[in-house]
CSV table of C-alpha atoms in Angstrom, one decimal:
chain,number,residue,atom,x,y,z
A,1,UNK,CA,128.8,63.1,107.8
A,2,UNK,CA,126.9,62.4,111.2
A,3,UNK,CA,123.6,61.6,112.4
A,4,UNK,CA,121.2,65.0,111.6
A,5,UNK,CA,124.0,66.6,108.9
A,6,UNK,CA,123.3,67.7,105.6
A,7,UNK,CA,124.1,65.3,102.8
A,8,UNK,CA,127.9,66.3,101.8
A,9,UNK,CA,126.8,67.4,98.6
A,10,UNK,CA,124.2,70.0,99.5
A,11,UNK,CA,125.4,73.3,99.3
A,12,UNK,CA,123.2,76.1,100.5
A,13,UNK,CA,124.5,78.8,98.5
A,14,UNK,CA,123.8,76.7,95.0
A,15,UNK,CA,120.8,74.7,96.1
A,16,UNK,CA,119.2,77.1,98.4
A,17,UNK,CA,116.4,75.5,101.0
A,18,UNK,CA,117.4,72.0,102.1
A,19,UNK,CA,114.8,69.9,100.5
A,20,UNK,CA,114.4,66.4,102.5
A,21,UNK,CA,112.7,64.6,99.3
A,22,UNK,CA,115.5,65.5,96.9
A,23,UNK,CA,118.6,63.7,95.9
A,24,UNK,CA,121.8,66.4,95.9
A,25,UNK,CA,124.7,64.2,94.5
A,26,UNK,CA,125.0,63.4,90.9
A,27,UNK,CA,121.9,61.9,89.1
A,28,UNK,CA,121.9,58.9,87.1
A,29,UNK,CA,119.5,57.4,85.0
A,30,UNK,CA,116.4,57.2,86.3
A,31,UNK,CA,115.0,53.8,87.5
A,32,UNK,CA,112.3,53.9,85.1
A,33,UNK,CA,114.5,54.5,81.8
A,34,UNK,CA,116.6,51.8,82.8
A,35,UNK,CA,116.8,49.4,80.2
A,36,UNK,CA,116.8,46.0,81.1
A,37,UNK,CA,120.5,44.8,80.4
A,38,UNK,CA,121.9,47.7,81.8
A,39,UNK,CA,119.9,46.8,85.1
A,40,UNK,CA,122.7,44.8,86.6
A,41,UNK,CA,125.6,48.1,86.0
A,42,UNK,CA,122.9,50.5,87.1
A,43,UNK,CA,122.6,48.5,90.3
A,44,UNK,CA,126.5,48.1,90.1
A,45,UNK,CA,127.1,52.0,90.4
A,46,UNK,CA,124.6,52.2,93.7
A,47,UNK,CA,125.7,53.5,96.4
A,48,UNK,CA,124.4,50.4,99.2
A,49,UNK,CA,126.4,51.8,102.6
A,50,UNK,CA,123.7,51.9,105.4
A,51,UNK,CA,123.9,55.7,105.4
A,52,UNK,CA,122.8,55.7,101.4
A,53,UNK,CA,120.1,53.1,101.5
A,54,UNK,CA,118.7,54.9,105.0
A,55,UNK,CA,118.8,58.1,103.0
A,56,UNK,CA,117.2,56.6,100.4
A,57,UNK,CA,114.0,55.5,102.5
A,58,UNK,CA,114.1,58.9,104.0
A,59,UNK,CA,114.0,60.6,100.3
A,60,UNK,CA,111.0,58.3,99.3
A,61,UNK,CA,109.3,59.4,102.8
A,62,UNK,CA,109.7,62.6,102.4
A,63,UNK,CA,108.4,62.6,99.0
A,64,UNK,CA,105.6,60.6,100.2
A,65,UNK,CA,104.6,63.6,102.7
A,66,UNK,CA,105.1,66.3,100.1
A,67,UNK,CA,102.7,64.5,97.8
A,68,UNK,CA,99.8,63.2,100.0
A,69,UNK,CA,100.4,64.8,103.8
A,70,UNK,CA,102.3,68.3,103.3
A,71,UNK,CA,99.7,69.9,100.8
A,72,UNK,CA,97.1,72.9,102.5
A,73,UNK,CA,94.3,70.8,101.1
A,74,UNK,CA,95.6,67.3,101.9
A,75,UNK,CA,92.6,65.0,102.0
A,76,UNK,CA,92.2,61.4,103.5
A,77,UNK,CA,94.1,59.3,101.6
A,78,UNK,CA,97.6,59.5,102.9
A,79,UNK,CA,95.9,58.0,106.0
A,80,UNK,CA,94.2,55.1,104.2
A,81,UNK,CA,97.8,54.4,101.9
A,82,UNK,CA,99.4,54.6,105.8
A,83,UNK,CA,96.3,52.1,107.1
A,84,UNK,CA,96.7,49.8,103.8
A,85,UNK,CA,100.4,49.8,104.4
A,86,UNK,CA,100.6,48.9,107.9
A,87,UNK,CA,97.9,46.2,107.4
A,88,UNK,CA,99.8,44.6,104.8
A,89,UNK,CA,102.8,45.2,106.5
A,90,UNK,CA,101.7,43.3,109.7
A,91,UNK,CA,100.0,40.3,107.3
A,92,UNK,CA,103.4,39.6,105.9
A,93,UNK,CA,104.8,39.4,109.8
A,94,UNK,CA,102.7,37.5,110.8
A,95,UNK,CA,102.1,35.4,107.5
A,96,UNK,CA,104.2,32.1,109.1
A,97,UNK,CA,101.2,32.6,111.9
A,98,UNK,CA,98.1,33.5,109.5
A,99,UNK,CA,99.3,30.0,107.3
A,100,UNK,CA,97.6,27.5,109.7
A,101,UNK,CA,94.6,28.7,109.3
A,102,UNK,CA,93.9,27.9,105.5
A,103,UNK,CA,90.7,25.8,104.1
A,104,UNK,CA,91.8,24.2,101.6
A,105,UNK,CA,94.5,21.4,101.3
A,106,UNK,CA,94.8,21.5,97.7
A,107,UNK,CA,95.2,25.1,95.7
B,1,UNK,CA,152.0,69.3,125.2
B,2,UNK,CA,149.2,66.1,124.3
B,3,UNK,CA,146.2,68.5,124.2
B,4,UNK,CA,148.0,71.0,121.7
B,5,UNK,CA,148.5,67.7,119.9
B,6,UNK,CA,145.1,66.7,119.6
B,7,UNK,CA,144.0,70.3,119.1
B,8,UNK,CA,146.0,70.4,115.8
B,9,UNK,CA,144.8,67.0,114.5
B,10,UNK,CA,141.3,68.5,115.0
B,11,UNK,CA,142.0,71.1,113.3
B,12,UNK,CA,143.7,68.9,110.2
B,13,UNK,CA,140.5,67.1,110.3
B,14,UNK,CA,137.8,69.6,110.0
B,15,UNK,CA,140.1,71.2,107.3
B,16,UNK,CA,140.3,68.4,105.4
B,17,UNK,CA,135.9,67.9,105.6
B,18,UNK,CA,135.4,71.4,105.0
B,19,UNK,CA,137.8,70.7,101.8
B,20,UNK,CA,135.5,67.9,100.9
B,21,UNK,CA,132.4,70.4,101.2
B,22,UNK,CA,134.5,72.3,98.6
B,23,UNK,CA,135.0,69.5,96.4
B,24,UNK,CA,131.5,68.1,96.4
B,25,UNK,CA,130.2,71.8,95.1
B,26,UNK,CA,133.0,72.4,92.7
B,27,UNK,CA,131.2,71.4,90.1
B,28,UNK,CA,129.2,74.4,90.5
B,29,UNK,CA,130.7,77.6,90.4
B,30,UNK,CA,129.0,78.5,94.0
B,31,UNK,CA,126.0,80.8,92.8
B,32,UNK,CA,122.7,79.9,92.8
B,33,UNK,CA,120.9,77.5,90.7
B,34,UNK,CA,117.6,78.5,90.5
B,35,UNK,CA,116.8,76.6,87.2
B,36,UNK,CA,118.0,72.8,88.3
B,37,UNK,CA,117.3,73.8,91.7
B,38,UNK,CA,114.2,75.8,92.7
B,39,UNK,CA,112.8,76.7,95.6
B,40,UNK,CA,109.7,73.8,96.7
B,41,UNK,CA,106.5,75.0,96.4
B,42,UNK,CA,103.6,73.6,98.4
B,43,UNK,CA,101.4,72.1,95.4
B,44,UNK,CA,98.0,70.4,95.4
B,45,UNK,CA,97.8,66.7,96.9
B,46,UNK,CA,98.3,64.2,95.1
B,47,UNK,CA,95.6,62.4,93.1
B,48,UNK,CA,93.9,58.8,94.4
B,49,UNK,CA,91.6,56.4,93.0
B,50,UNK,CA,89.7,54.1,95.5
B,51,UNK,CA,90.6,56.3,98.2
B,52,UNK,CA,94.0,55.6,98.6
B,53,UNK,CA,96.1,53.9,95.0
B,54,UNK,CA,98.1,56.8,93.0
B,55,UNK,CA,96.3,57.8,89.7
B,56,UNK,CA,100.1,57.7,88.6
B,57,UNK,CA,100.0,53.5,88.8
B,58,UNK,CA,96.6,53.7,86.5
B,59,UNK,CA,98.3,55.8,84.1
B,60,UNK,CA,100.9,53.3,84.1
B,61,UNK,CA,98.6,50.9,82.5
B,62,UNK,CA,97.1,52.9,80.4
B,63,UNK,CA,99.2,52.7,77.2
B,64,UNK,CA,99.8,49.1,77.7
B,65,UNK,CA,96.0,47.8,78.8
B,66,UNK,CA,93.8,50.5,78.2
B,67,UNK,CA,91.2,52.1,80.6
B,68,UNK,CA,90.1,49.1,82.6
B,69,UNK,CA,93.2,47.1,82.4
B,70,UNK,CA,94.3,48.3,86.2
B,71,UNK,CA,91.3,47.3,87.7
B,72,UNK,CA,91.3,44.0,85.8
B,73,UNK,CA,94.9,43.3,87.0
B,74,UNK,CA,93.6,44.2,90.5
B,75,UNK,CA,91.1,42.0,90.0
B,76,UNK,CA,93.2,38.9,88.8
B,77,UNK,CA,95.6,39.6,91.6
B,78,UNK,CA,93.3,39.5,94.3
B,79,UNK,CA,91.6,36.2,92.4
B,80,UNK,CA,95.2,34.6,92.3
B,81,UNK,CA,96.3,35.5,96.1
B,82,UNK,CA,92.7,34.2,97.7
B,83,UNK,CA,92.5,30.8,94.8
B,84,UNK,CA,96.1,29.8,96.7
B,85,UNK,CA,95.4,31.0,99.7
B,86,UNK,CA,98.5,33.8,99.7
B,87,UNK,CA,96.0,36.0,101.5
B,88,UNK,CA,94.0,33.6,104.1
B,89,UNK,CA,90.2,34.0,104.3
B,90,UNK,CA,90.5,33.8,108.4
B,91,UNK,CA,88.1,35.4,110.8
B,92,UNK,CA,90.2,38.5,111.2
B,93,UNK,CA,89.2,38.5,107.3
B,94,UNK,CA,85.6,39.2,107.8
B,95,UNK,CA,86.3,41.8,111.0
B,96,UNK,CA,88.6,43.5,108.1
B,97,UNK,CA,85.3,43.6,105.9
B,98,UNK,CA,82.9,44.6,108.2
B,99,UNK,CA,85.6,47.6,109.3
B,100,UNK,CA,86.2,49.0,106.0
B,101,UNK,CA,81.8,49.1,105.6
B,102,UNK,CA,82.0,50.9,108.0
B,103,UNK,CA,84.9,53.6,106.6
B,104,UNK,CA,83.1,53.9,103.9
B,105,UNK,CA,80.3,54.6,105.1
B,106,UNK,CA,81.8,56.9,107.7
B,107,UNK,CA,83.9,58.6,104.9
B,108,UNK,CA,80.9,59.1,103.0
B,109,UNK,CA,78.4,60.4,105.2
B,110,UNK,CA,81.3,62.6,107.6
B,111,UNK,CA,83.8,63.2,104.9
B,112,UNK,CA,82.2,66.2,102.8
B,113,UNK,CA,81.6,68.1,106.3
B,114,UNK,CA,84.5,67.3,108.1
B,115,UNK,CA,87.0,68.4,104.9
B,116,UNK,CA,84.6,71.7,104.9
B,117,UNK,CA,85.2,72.4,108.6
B,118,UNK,CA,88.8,71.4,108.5
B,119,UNK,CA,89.7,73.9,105.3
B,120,UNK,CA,88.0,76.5,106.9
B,121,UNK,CA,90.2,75.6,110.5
B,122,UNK,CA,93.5,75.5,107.6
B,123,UNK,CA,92.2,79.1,106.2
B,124,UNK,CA,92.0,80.6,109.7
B,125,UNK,CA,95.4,79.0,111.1
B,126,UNK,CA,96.7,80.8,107.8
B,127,UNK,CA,95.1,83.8,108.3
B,128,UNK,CA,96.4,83.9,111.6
B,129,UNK,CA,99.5,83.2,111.1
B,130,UNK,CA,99.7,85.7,108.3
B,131,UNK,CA,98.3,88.2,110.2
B,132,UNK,CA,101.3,89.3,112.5
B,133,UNK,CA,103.1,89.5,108.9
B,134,UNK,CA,100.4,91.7,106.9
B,135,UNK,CA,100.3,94.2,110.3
B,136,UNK,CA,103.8,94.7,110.5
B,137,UNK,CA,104.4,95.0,106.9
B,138,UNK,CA,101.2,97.8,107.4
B,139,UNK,CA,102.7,99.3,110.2
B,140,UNK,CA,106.3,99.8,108.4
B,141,UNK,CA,104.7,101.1,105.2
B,142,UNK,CA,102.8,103.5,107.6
B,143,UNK,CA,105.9,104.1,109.7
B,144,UNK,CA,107.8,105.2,106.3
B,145,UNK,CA,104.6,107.2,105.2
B,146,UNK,CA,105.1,109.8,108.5
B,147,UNK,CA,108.6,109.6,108.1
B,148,UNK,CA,108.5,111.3,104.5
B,149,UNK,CA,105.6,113.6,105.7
B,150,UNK,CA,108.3,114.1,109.1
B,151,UNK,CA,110.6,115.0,106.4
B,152,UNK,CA,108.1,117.2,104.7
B,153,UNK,CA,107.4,119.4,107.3
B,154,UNK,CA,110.9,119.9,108.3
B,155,UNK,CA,111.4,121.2,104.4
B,156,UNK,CA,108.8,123.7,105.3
B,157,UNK,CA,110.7,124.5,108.9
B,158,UNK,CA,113.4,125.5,106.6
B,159,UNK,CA,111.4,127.5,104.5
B,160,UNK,CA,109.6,129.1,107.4
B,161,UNK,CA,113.5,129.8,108.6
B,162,UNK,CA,114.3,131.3,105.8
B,163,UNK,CA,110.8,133.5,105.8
B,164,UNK,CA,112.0,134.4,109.2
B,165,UNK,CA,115.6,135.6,108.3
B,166,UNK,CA,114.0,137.7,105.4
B,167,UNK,CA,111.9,139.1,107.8
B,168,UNK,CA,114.5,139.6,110.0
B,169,UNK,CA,116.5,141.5,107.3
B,170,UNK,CA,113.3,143.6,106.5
B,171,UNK,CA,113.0,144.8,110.0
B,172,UNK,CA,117.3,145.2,110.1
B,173,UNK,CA,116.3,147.6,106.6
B,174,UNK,CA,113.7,149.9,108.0
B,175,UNK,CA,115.5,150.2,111.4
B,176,UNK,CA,118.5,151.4,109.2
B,177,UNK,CA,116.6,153.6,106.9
B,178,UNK,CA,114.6,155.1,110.1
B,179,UNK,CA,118.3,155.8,111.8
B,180,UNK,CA,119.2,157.1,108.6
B,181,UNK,CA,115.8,159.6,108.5
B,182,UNK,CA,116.9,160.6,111.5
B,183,UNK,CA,119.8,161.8,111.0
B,184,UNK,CA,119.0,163.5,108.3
B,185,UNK,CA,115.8,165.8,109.6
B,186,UNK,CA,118.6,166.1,112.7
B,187,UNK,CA,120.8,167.7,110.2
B,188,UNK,CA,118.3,169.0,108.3
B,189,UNK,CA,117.3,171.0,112.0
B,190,UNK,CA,120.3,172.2,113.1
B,191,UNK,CA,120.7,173.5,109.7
B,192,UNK,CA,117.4,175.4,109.6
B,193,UNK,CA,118.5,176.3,113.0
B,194,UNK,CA,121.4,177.9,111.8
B,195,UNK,CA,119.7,179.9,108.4
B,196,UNK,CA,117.6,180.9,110.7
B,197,UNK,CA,119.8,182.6,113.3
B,198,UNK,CA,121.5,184.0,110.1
B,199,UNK,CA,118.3,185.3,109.1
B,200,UNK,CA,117.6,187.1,112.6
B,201,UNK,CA,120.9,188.7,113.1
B,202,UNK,CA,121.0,189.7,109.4
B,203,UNK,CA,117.5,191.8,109.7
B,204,UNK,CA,118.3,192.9,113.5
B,205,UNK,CA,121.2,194.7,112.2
B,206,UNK,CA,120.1,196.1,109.4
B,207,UNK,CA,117.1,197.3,111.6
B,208,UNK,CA,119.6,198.7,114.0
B,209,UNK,CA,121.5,199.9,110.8
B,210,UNK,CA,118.4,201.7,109.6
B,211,UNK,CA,117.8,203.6,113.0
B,212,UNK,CA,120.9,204.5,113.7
B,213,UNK,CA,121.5,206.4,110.5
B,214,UNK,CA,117.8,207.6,110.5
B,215,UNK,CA,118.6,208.5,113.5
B,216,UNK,CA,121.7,210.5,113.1
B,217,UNK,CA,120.5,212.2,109.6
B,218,UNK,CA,117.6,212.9,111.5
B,219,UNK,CA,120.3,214.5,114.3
B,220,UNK,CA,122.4,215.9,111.3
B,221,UNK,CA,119.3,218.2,110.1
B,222,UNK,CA,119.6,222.1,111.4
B,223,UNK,CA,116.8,224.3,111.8
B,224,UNK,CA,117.7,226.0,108.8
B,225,UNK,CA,118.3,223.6,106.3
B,226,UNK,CA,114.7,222.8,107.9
B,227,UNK,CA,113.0,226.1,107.2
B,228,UNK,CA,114.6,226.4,103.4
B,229,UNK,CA,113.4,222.5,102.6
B,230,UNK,CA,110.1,224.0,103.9
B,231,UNK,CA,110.4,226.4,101.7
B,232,UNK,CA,111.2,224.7,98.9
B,233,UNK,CA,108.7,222.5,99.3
B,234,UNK,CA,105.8,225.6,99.6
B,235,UNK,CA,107.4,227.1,96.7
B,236,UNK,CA,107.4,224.0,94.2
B,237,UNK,CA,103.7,223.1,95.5
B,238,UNK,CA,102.4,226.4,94.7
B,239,UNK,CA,104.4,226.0,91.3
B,240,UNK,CA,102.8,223.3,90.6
B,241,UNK,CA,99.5,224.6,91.6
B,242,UNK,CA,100.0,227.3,89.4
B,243,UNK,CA,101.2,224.6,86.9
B,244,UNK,CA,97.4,222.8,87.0
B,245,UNK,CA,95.5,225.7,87.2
């Protein structure tokens, strides 16, 4: 699989239109229902290459613009979550910078 | 010889990934899955509280903390990152403050108008873009419409053919029965023709006929047998005088 391929399990003539947000290989339990002792085998079974966890972020993104920036109607809060984001974002890069300027000695 | 080589291993190669395609779907019998997998539909957005949070991560708490328990774990996060100083009051702090005053403000006074005008921009981009779609689906249904009435009138060409073959036939039938009219009064003629001359001859003889032995009885008669038919007339007139009287 190279750069700008399909994911090797998406088949058009099953899955139809290639849908960015949506996971095509075999599903496993979701996150969510994940119990707590079987957290460590769940995170066992991932897949962690490069190309997985970069298709991961690029499943979550896309689900992100489906949600909040695809819709006809979208409204202003995709760019606020986006403004909120990249403000926190830049405070934790710069956090080693932003620590010298505390008041108090003693929290 | 080498580039045949590496032609084949190419060949080997793509074989084997388009193989792996084959394996990755075989758990699928290769039709379409239109239950697991159906086709994305453009929904609504998504719904926010304070402008930007997922209502999703409210209704997370909600079982657990009840209605107000987000806000009070906001809350209590926010007190805990600025008691330790996690998030630094600096200056940038206040320009932050005075910046998002002013968003709101901005949303609030601009937002209603500007969503208004921007829907109505989305509805006419649609409309637009629709537009092209809706006229040629038009003009095709329109283009099929004279194609059956096309295909009606050239049923009635047929029909007016076949009028004009009957016709045809009709005109074929009286020019037939005139010829054969024709023939007949020309038969019909020569035959009257024909009685007729029969006719003629027949009396012209027997006129000639009648002369010639009037004439020759006539010719046969002698003065004597003249004089005694006289006679013989005078005599049975005055007999029969004498008979009346």
């Amino acid at each position: 699989m190279a750069i700008g391929d399909y994911p090797k399990e998406y088949n058009p003539a099953v899955h139809g239109p290639y849908d960015p947000a949506r996971y095509y290989g075999k599903p496993d339990t979701p996150f969510g229902q994940v119990k707590l002792s079987e957290l460590g085998s769940w995170f066992g079974r991932r897949n962690k290459t490069p190309q997985a966890i970069a298709g991961a972020f690029s499943r979550a993104w896309w689900r992100w613009q489906h949600k909040y920036m695809q819709p006809k109607k979208a409204g202003v809060a995709p760019f606020f979550q986006l403004l909120v984001g990249s403000m926190t974002f830049f405070y934790a890069i710069n956090y080693g910078k932003m620590k010298h300027h505390r008041n108090y000695k003693y929290h | 010889m080498l580039s045949r080589a590496a032609l084949r291993t190419v060949a080997a190669r793509q074989s084997a990934s388009t193989a792996l395609v084959a394996r990755g779907s075989a758990t699928d019998s290769g039709v379409r899955d239109e239950k697991n997998f159906p086709r994305p539909v453009r929904g609504e957005p998504g719904k926010v509280r304070l402008g930007f949070i997922p209502e999703e991560w409210f209704q997370f708490f909600h079982s657990k903390t009840g209605v107000t328990g987000p806000y009070t774990f906001g809350v209590g996060l926010a007190t805990y990152l600025f008691s330790k100083e996690i998030y630094v009051l600096e200056h940038e702090y206040y320009t932050g403050l005075s910046l998002l005053v002013m968003v709101y403000i901005a949303t609030k006074k601009f937002g209603p108008n500007l969503a208004a005008w921007l829907d109505k921009e989305v509805e006419s981009v649609e409309k637009d873009w629709n537009a092209g779609r809706q006229q040629t689906i038009t003009d095709l249904q329109e283009a099929i419409e004279n194609e059956k009435k096309a295909q009606w009138r050239a049923q009635g060409q047929e029909q007016l053919i076949e009028a004009k073959k009957e016709n045809v036939l009709l005109q074929l039938e009286a020019a037939y029965r005139e010829r054969v009219m024709n023939a007949y009064s020309e038969v019909k003629r020569r035959l009257d023709y024909q009685l007729e001359k029969a006719n003629v001859e027949r009396r012209l003889s027997q006129k000639h006929m009648v002369e010639w032995i009037v004439a020759n009885v006539t010719k046969a008669i002698t003065p004597d047998q003249e004089k005694q038919t006289l006679d013989r007339c005078i005599a049975d007139l005055s007999a029969l005088a004498a008979a009346r009287k």
